[in-house]
């Protein structure tokens, strides 16, 4: 399944990933500076949420594409498609 996202969707996902990248860089700096554990964990949680949201946006786009039956035309039955999508969702859980 290829990533066929519209420009607006792609921009939103890239923005989320950049936000997470900045948060992770901030966490590294906080650890190097010996900052408070609670502050570090709070920032890690924010980065994790940003990554999750980006992942879910990618999966949602994949669902839309799969539901159009384009994958079925390539010889994949609905059960195989369902199993692949379930695996994708579980990878983010």
mmCIF file of C-alpha atoms in Angstrom:
data_model
loop_
_atom_site.group_PDB
_atom_site.id
_atom_site.type_symbol
_atom_site.label_atom_id
_atom_site.label_comp_id
_atom_site.label_asym_id
_atom_site.label_seq_id
_atom_site.Cartn_x
_atom_site.Cartn_y
_atom_site.Cartn_z
ATOM 1 C CA UNK A 1 0.000 0.000 0.000
ATOM 2 C CA UNK A 2 1.652 3.234 -1.055
ATOM 3 C CA UNK A 3 1.270 6.560 0.700
ATOM 4 C CA UNK A 4 -1.008 8.561 -1.566
ATOM 5 C CA UNK A 5 -1.851 11.596 0.496
ATOM 6 C CA UNK A 6 -3.291 14.883 -0.686
ATOM 7 C CA UNK A 7 -1.039 17.914 -0.303
ATOM 8 C CA UNK A 8 -3.050 19.258 2.657
ATOM 9 C CA UNK A 9 -2.975 15.910 4.479
ATOM 10 C CA UNK A 10 0.722 15.500 3.785
ATOM 11 C CA UNK A 11 1.474 18.993 5.075
ATOM 12 C CA UNK A 12 -0.434 18.313 8.312
ATOM 13 C CA UNK A 13 1.444 15.050 8.905
ATOM 14 C CA UNK A 14 4.818 16.646 8.177
ATOM 15 C CA UNK A 15 3.971 19.508 10.573
ATOM 16 C CA UNK A 16 3.128 17.016 13.325
ATOM 17 C CA UNK A 17 6.379 15.156 12.714
ATOM 18 C CA UNK A 18 8.385 18.386 12.806
ATOM 19 C CA UNK A 19 6.687 19.318 16.069
ATOM 20 C CA UNK A 20 7.626 15.936 17.513
ATOM 21 C CA UNK A 21 11.175 16.357 16.223
ATOM 22 C CA UNK A 22 11.443 19.688 18.023
ATOM 23 C CA UNK A 23 9.996 18.220 21.191
ATOM 24 C CA UNK A 24 12.469 15.344 21.118
ATOM 25 C CA UNK A 25 15.350 17.759 20.596
ATOM 26 C CA UNK A 26 14.033 19.706 23.578
ATOM 27 C CA UNK A 27 13.899 16.544 25.679
ATOM 28 C CA UNK A 28 17.503 15.728 24.831
ATOM 29 C CA UNK A 29 18.542 19.223 25.858
ATOM 30 C CA UNK A 30 16.528 18.966 29.074
ATOM 31 C CA UNK A 31 18.229 15.688 29.981
ATOM 32 C CA UNK A 32 21.676 17.117 29.201
ATOM 33 C CA UNK A 33 20.894 20.094 31.428
ATOM 34 C CA UNK A 34 19.720 17.850 34.258
ATOM 35 C CA UNK A 35 16.169 19.169 34.253
ATOM 36 C CA UNK A 36 13.416 17.855 36.481
ATOM 37 C CA UNK A 37 12.169 14.331 35.693
ATOM 38 C CA UNK A 38 8.518 15.421 35.610
ATOM 39 C CA UNK A 39 9.253 18.110 33.003
ATOM 40 C CA UNK A 40 11.172 15.609 30.858
ATOM 41 C CA UNK A 41 8.379 13.032 31.015
ATOM 42 C CA UNK A 42 5.781 15.682 30.175
ATOM 43 C CA UNK A 43 7.697 16.630 27.027
ATOM 44 C CA UNK A 44 8.229 12.983 26.087
ATOM 45 C CA UNK A 45 4.482 12.394 26.372
ATOM 46 C CA UNK A 46 3.796 15.380 24.119
ATOM 47 C CA UNK A 47 6.233 14.068 21.525
ATOM 48 C CA UNK A 48 4.657 10.633 21.720
ATOM 49 C CA UNK A 49 1.177 12.085 21.139
ATOM 50 C CA UNK A 50 2.423 14.050 18.125
ATOM 51 C CA UNK A 51 3.921 10.881 16.632
ATOM 52 C CA UNK A 52 0.737 8.910 17.331
ATOM 53 C CA UNK A 53 -1.412 11.551 15.643
ATOM 54 C CA UNK A 54 0.841 11.531 12.590
ATOM 55 C CA UNK A 55 0.673 7.748 12.435
ATOM 56 C CA UNK A 56 -3.100 7.697 12.761
ATOM 57 C CA UNK A 57 -3.420 10.295 9.996
ATOM 58 C CA UNK A 58 -1.333 8.106 7.700
ATOM 59 C CA UNK A 59 -3.412 5.030 8.574
ATOM 60 C CA UNK A 60 -6.682 6.911 8.079
ATOM 61 C CA UNK A 61 -5.527 7.910 4.616
ATOM 62 C CA UNK A 62 -4.639 4.308 3.912
ATOM 63 C CA UNK A 63 -8.101 3.244 5.013
ATOM 64 C CA UNK A 64 -9.702 5.694 2.631
ATOM 65 C CA UNK A 65 -7.617 4.365 -0.217
ATOM 66 C CA UNK A 66 -8.310 0.732 0.688
ATOM 67 C CA UNK A 67 -12.014 1.327 0.910
ATOM 68 C CA UNK A 68 -11.954 2.525 -2.672
ATOM 69 C CA UNK A 69 -11.212 -1.135 -3.586
ATOM 70 C CA UNK A 70 -8.089 -0.184 -5.537
ATOM 71 C CA UNK A 71 -6.114 -2.776 -3.584
ATOM 72 C CA UNK A 72 -8.733 -5.417 -4.296
ATOM 73 C CA UNK A 73 -8.191 -4.940 -7.997
ATOM 74 C CA UNK A 74 -4.560 -5.930 -7.438
ATOM 75 C CA UNK A 75 -5.661 -9.367 -6.223
ATOM 76 C CA UNK A 76 -5.916 -8.787 -2.477
ATOM 77 C CA UNK A 77 -9.141 -9.972 -0.863
ATOM 78 C CA UNK A 78 -10.966 -8.072 1.864
ATOM 79 C CA UNK A 79 -9.713 -10.372 4.628
ATOM 80 C CA UNK A 80 -6.067 -9.817 3.632
ATOM 81 C CA UNK A 81 -6.683 -6.069 3.542
ATOM 82 C CA UNK A 82 -8.381 -6.169 6.950
ATOM 83 C CA UNK A 83 -5.461 -8.113 8.417
ATOM 84 C CA UNK A 84 -2.920 -5.609 7.061
ATOM 85 C CA UNK A 85 -4.863 -2.629 8.397
ATOM 86 C CA UNK A 86 -5.297 -4.297 11.782
ATOM 87 C CA UNK A 87 -1.548 -4.866 11.933
ATOM 88 C CA UNK A 88 -0.942 -1.183 11.151
ATOM 89 C CA UNK A 89 -3.297 -0.040 13.913
ATOM 90 C CA UNK A 90 -1.743 -2.397 16.431
ATOM 91 C CA UNK A 91 1.732 -1.165 15.563
ATOM 92 C CA UNK A 92 0.731 2.222 16.998
ATOM 93 C CA UNK A 93 -0.997 0.805 20.078
#
